[in-house]
Tab-separated table of C-alpha atoms in Angstrom:
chain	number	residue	atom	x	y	z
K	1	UNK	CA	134.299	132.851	152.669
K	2	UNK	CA	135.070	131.139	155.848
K	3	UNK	CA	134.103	132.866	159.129
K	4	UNK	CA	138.001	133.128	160.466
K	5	UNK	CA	138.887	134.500	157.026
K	6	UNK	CA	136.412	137.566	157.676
K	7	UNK	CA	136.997	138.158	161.000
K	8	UNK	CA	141.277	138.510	160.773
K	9	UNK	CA	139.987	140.814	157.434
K	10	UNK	CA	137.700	142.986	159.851
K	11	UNK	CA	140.344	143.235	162.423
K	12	UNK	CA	142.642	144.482	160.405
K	13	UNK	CA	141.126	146.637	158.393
K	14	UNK	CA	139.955	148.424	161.919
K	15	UNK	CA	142.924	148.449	162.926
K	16	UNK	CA	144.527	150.432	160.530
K	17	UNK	CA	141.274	152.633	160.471
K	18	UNK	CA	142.773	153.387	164.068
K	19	UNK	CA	145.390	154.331	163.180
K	20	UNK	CA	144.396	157.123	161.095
K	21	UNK	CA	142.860	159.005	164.387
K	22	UNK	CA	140.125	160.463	165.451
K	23	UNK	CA	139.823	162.919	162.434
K	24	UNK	CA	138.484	160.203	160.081
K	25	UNK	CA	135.832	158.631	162.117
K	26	UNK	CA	132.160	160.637	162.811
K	27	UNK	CA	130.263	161.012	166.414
K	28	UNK	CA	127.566	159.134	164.642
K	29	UNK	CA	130.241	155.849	164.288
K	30	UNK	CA	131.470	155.707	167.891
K	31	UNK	CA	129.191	153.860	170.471
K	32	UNK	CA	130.238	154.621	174.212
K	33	UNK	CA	131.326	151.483	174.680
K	34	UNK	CA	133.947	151.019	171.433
K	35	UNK	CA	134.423	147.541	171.812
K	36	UNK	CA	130.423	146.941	171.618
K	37	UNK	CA	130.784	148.932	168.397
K	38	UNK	CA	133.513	146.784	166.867
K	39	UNK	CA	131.900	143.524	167.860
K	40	UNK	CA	129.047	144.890	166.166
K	41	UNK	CA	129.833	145.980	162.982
K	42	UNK	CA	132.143	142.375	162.731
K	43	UNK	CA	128.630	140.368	163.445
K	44	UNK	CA	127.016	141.910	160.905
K	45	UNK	CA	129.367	141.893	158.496
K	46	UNK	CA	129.940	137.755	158.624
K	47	UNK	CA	126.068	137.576	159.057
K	48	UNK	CA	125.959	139.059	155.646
K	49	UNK	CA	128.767	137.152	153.818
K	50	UNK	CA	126.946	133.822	155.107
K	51	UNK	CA	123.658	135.034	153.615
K	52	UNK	CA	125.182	135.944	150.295
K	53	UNK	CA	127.615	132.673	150.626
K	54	UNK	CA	123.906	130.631	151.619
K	55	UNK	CA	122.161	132.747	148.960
K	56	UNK	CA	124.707	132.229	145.891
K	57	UNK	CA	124.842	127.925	147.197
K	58	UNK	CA	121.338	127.920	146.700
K	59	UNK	CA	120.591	129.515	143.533
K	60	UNK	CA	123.475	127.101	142.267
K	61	UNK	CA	121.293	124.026	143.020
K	62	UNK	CA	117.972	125.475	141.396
K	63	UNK	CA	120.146	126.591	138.685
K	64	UNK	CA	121.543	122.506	138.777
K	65	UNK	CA	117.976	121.286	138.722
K	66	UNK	CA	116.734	122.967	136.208
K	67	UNK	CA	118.970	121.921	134.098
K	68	UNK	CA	118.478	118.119	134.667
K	69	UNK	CA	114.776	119.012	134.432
K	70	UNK	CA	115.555	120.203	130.951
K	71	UNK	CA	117.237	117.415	130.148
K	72	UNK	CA	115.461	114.788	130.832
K	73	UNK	CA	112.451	116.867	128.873
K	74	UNK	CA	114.595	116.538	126.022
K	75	UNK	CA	115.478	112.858	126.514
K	76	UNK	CA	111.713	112.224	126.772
K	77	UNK	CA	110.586	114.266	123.766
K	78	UNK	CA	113.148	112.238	121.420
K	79	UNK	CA	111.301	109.863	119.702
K	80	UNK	CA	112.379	106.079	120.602
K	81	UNK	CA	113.023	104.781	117.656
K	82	UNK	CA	113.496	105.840	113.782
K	83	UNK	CA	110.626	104.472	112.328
K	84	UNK	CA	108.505	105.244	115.768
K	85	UNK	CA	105.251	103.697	113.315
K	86	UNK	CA	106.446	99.999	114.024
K	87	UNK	CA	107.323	100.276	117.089
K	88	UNK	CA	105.205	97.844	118.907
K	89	UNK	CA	105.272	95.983	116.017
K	90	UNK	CA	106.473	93.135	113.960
K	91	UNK	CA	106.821	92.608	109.724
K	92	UNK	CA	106.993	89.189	108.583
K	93	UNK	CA	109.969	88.437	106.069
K	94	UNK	CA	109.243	85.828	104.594
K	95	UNK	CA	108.915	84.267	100.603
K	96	UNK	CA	105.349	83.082	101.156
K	97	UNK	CA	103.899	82.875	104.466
K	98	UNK	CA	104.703	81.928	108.190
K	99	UNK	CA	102.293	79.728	110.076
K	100	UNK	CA	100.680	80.929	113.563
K	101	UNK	CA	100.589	78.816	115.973
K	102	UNK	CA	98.506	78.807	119.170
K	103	UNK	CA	101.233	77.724	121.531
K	104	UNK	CA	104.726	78.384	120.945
K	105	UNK	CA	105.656	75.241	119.682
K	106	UNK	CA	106.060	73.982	116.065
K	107	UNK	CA	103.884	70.915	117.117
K	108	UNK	CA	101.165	72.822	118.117
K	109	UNK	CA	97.853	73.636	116.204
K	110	UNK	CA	97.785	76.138	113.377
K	111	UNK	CA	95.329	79.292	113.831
K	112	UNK	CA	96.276	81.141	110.927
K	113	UNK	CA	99.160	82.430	108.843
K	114	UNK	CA	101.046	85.737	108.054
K	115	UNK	CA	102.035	86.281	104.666
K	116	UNK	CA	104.351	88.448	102.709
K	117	UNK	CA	104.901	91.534	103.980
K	118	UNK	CA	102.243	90.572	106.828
K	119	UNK	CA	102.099	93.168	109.439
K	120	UNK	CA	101.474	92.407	113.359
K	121	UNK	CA	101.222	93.754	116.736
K	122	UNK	CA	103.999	92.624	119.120
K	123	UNK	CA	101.781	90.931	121.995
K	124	UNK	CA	104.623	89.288	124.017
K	125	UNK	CA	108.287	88.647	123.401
K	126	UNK	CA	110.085	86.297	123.735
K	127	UNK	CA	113.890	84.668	122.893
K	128	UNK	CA	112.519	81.958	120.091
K	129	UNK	CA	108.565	82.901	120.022
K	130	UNK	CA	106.402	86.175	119.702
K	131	UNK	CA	103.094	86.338	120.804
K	132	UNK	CA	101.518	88.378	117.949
K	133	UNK	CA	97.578	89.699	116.501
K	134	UNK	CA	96.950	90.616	113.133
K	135	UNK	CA	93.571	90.698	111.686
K	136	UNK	CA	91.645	88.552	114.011
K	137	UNK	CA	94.367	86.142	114.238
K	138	UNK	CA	96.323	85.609	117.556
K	139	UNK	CA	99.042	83.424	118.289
K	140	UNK	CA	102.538	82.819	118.152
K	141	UNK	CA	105.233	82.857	115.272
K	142	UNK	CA	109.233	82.424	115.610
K	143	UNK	CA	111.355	85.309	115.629
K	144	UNK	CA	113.237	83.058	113.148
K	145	UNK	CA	110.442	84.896	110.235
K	146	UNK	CA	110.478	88.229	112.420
K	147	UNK	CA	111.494	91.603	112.165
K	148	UNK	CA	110.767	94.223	114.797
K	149	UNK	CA	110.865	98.039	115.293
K	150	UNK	CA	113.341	99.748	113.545
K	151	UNK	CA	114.800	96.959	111.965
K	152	UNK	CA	110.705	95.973	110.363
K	153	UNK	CA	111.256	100.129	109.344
K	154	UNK	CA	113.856	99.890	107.362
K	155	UNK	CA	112.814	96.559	105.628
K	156	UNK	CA	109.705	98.057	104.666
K	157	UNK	CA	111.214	101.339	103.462
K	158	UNK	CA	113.726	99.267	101.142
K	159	UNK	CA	111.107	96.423	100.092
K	160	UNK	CA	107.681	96.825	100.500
K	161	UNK	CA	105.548	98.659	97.789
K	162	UNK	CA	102.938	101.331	98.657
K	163	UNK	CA	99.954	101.560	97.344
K	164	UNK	CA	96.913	103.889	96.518
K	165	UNK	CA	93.632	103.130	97.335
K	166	UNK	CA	90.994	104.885	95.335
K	167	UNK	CA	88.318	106.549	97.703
K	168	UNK	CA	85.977	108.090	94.978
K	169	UNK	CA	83.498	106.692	92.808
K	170	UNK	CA	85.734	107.026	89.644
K	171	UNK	CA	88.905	108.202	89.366
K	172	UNK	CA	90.819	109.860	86.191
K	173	UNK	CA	94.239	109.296	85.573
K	174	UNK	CA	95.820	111.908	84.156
K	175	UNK	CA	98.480	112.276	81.470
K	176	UNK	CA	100.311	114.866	83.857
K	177	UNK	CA	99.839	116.537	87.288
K	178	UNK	CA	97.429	118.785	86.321
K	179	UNK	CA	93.517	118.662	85.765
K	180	UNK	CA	93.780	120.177	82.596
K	181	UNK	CA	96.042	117.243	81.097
K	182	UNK	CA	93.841	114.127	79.180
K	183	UNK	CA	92.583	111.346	80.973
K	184	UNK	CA	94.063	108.284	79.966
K	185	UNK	CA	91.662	105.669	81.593
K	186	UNK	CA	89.109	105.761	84.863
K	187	UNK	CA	89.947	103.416	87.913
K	188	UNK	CA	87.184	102.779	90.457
K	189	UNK	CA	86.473	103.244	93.923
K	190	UNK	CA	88.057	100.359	96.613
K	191	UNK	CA	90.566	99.387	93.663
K	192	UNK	CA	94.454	99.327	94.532
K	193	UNK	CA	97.356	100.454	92.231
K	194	UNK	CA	100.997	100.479	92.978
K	195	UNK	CA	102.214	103.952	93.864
K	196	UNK	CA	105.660	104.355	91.799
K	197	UNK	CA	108.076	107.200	92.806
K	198	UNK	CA	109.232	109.843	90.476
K	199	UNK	CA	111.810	112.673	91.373
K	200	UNK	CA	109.612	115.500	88.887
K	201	UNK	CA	106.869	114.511	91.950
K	202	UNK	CA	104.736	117.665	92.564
K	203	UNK	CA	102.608	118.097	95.898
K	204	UNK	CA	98.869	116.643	95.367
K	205	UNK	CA	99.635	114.670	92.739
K	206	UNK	CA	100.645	110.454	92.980
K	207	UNK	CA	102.027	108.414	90.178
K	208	UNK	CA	100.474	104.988	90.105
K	209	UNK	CA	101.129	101.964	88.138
K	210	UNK	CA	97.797	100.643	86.756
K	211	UNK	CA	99.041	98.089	84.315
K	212	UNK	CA	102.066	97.556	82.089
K	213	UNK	CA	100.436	100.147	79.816
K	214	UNK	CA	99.253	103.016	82.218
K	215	UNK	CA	101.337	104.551	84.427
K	216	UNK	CA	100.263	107.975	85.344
K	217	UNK	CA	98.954	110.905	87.707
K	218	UNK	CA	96.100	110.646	90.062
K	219	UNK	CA	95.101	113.701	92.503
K	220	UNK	CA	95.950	112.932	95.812
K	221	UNK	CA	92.351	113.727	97.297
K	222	UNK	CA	91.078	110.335	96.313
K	223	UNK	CA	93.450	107.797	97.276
K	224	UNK	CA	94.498	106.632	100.417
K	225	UNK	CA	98.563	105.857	100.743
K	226	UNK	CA	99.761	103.436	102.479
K	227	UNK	CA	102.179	100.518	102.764
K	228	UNK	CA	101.033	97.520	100.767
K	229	UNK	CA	100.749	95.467	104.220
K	230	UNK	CA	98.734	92.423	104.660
K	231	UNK	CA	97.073	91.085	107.865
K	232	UNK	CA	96.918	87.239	109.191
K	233	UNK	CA	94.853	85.100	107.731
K	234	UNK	CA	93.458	83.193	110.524
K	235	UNK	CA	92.279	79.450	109.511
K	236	UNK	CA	88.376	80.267	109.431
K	237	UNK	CA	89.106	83.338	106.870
K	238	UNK	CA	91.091	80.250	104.782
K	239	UNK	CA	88.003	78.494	104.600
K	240	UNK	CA	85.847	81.374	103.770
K	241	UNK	CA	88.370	82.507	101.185
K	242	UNK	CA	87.940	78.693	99.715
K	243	UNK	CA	84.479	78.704	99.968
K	244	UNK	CA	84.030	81.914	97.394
K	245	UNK	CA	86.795	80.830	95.189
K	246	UNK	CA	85.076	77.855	94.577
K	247	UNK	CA	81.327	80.094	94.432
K	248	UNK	CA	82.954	82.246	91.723
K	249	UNK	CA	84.404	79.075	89.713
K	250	UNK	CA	80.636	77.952	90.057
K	251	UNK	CA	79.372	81.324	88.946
K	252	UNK	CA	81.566	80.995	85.772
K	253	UNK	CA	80.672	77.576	85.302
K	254	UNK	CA	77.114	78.785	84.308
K	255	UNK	CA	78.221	81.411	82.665
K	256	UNK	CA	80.409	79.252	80.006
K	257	UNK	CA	78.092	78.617	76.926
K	258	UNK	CA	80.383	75.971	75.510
K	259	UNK	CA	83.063	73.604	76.792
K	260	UNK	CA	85.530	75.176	75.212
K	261	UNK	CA	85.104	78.092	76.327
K	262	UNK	CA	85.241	76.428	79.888
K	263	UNK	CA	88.401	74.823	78.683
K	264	UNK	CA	90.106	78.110	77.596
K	265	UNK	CA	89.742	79.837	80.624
K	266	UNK	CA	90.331	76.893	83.284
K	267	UNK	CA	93.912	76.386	81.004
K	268	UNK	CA	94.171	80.494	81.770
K	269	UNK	CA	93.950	80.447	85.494
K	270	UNK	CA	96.498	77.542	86.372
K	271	UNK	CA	99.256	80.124	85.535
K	272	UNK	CA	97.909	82.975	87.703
K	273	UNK	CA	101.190	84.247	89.817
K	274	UNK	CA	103.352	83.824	87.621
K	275	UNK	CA	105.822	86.329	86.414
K	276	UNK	CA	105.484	89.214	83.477
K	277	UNK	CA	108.369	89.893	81.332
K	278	UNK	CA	107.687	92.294	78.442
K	279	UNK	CA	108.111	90.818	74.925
K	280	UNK	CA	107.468	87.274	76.658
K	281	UNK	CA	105.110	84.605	75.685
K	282	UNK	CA	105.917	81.662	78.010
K	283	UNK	CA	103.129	80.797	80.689
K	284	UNK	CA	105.336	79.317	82.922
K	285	UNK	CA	108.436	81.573	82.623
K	286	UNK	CA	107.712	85.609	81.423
K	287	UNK	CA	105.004	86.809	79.359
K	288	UNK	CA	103.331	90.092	78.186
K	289	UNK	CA	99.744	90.719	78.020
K	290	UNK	CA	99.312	90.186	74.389
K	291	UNK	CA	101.831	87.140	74.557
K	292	UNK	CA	99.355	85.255	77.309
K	293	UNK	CA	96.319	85.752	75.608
K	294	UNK	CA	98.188	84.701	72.255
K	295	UNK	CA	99.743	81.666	73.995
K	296	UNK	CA	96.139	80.504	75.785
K	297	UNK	CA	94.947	80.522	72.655
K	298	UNK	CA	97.699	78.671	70.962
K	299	UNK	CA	97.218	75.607	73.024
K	300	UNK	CA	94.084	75.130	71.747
K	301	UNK	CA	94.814	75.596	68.264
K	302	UNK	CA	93.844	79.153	67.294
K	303	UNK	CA	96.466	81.586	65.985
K	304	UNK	CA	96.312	85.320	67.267
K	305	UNK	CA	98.362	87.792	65.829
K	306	UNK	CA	101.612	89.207	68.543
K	307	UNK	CA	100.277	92.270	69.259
K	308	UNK	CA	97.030	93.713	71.557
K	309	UNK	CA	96.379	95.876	68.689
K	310	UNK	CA	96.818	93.849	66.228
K	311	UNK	CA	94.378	90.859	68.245
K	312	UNK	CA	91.629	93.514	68.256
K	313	UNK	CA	91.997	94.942	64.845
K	314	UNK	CA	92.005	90.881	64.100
K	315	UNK	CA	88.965	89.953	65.861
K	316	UNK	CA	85.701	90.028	65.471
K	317	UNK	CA	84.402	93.129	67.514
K	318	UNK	CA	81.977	92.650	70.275
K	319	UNK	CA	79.358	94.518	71.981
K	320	UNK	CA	81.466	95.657	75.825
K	321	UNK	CA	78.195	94.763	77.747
K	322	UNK	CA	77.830	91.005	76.128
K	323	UNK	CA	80.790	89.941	76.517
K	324	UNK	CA	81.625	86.123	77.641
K	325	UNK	CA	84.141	84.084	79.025
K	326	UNK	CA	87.040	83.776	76.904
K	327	UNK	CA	86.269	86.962	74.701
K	328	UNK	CA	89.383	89.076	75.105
K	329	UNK	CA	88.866	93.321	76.484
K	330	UNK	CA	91.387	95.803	75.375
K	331	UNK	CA	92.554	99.341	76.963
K	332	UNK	CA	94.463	102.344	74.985
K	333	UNK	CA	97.508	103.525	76.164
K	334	UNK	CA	98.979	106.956	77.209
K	335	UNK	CA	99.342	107.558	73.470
K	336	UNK	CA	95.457	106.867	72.515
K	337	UNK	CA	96.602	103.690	70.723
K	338	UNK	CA	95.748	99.601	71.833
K	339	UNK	CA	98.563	98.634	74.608
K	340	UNK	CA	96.553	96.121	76.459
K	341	UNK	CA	94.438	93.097	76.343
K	342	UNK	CA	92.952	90.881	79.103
K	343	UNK	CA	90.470	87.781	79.015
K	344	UNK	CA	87.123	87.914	80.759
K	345	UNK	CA	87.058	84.685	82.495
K	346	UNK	CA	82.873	85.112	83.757
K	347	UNK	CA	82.066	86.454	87.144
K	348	UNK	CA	83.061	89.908	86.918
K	349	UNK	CA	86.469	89.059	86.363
K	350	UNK	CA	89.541	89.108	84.195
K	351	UNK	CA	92.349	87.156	84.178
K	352	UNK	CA	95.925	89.290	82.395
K	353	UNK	CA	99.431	89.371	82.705
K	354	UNK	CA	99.428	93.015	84.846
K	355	UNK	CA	102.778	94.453	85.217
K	356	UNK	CA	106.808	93.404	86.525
K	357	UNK	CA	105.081	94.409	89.957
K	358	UNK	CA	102.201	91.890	89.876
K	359	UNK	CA	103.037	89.049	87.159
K	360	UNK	CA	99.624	87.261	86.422
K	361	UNK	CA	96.875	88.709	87.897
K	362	UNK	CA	93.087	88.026	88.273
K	363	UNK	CA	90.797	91.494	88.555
K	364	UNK	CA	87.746	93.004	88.718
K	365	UNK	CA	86.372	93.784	85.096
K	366	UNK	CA	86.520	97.160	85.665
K	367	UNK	CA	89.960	97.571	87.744
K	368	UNK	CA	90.345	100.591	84.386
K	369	UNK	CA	88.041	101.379	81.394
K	370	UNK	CA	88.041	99.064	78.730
K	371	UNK	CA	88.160	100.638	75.358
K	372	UNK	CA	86.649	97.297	72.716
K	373	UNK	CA	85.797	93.255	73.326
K	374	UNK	CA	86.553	90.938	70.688
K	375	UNK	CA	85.496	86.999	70.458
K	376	UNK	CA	87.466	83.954	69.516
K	377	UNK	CA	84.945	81.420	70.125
K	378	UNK	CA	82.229	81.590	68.059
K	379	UNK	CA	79.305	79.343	69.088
């Protein structure tokens, strides 16, 4: 309320108070002087509309700050991005690998590369090139083979597998989620099994895919989930990597008690990566696990029947803990029947046609429990 306002209000309003006479008005009202008393009351009257006016002004602009306080708490608390785990971070899409360079330039040397599903940390970007470290590889890659944040979220979401790491010496998988349901095989600790989603899912419980003949429950408390990510390989870890390949081909090399059996498994490995198709028995183009170890064996002239069962129940039986390179192992399925063979191939090692996931596969002997061994080469 404006000062002017008030005071023609006041003078009015006395005015007509005047008016009334003397009856209306107490001894304890009138000053000697009545024009001191009017001027009086009028001061204090626009005295206290300013400090109300002042008073209501500045709880308005507390009232205003507080609220852009609170919003910008809000803004801040909202997380930046959808997938806020990549941010910072880059997945490589790519069929088989990117190459890392140490400048960014195509011309310039190669420090490592990122491969499928390779995850990195965004060092520096920029409009063609991305300064990036995985592993203990750093260096640059084209955004060409990039995808960041949200975008390397969502790609991961729709394409990239995850997978469950077993953290316990050995692990039962279980016909259903409960501990009271039959164990259908034992994994061991450090090995990694696709984690395949299922709608019945129940809390504590994770369906893995161990092979294309077990897929079942494992308790939660001894794997670790994650993304099946991979790191750079830088171009020292290549070498390395070479180095033990060529150790373990050594290592079953002296293992090998016949040429033969060298023969058989050397003829195995060359078709390591490529794909599984079930009822298949090409090499090159879609085979089963049965229908590889049948079709190894076929190019060297020995006839095994179609079946895993039926190869064991064929065989010659073998003592588990003698086996050799070449003799074939074989693993029951949910049902307690034969549903799948592999070859050991020395070392440790096996060499099978896995799943639609993994195609040919090389593992560790005992990536599950084998059940029998049987021999085809007979020294």
């Amino acid at each position: 309320m404006k000062r002017n306002t008030v005071l023609s209000y006041v003078f009015v309003t006395v005015g007509a108070f005047s008016m009334l006479g003397p009856s209306f008005v107490s001894k304890a009202e009138i000053l000697d002087d009545s024009t001191v008393g009017i001027t009086y009351a009028l001061d204090r009257y626009v005295a206290n509309a300013e400090v109300q006016e002042t008073k209501k002004e500045d709880e308005k602009k507390e009232e205003d700050v507080e609220k852009a306080e609170d919003a910008t708490e809000d803004k801040t608390e909202e997380p930046t991005c959808k997938y806020p785990e990549f941010e910072g971070k880059c997945l490589a899409k790519v069929e088989e690998a990117v190459n890392v360079r140490k400048e960014p330039d195509e011309n310039s040397e190669r420090v490592g590369s990122l491969p499928v599903h390779g995850i990195a940390l965004v060092i520096e970007k920029g409009d063609t090139w991305t300064k990036i470290e995985s592993g203990i590889t750093l260096g640059y890659v084209r955004n060409d083979y990039l995808l960041f944040g949200d975008e390397a979220g969502s790609y991961a979401e729709q394409t990239c597998p995850k997978v469950a790491k077993v953290n316990t010496t050995t692990l039962y998988v279980r016909a259903g989620q409960d501990e009271a349901t039959d164990c259908l095989t034992m994994i061991p600790e450090g090995e990694s099994y696709e984690v395949v989603q299922k709608d019945d899912d129940v809390e504590g419980w994770t369906y893995i895919r161990v092979d294309s003949d077990i897929e079942r429950y494992v308790s939660s408390d001894y794997v670790d989930i994650s993304y099946g990510f991979s790191h750079a390989i830088s171009v020292a870890e290549e070498e390395e990597i070479r180095k033990k390949e060529e150790e373990a081909a050594a290592a079953r090399l002296a293992e090998m008690t016949s040429t033969k059996r060298q023969e058989v498994v050397n003829y195995a490995l060359q078709f390591v990566g490529n794909p599984y198709v079930y009822g298949g028995t090409s090499l090159t183009n879609g085979t089963d696990c049965s229908g590889f170890t049948m079709s190894v064996y076929a190019h060297f002239g020995y006839g095994l029947p179609r079946t895993a069962a039926a190869q064991m129940q064929g065989l010659t039986n073998v003592d588990i803990a003698s086996i050799q390179p070449g003799d074939l192992l074989f693993y029951r399925g949910s049902d307690g029947s034969i549903g799948h063979v592999t070859m050991y191939i020395g070392g440790g090692q096996v060499v099978h046609a896995s799943s639609s996931t993994t195609g040919i596969i090389v593992s560790g002997v005992g990536y599950r429990t084998p059940c029998a061994a049987a021999r085809v080469i007979w020294d």
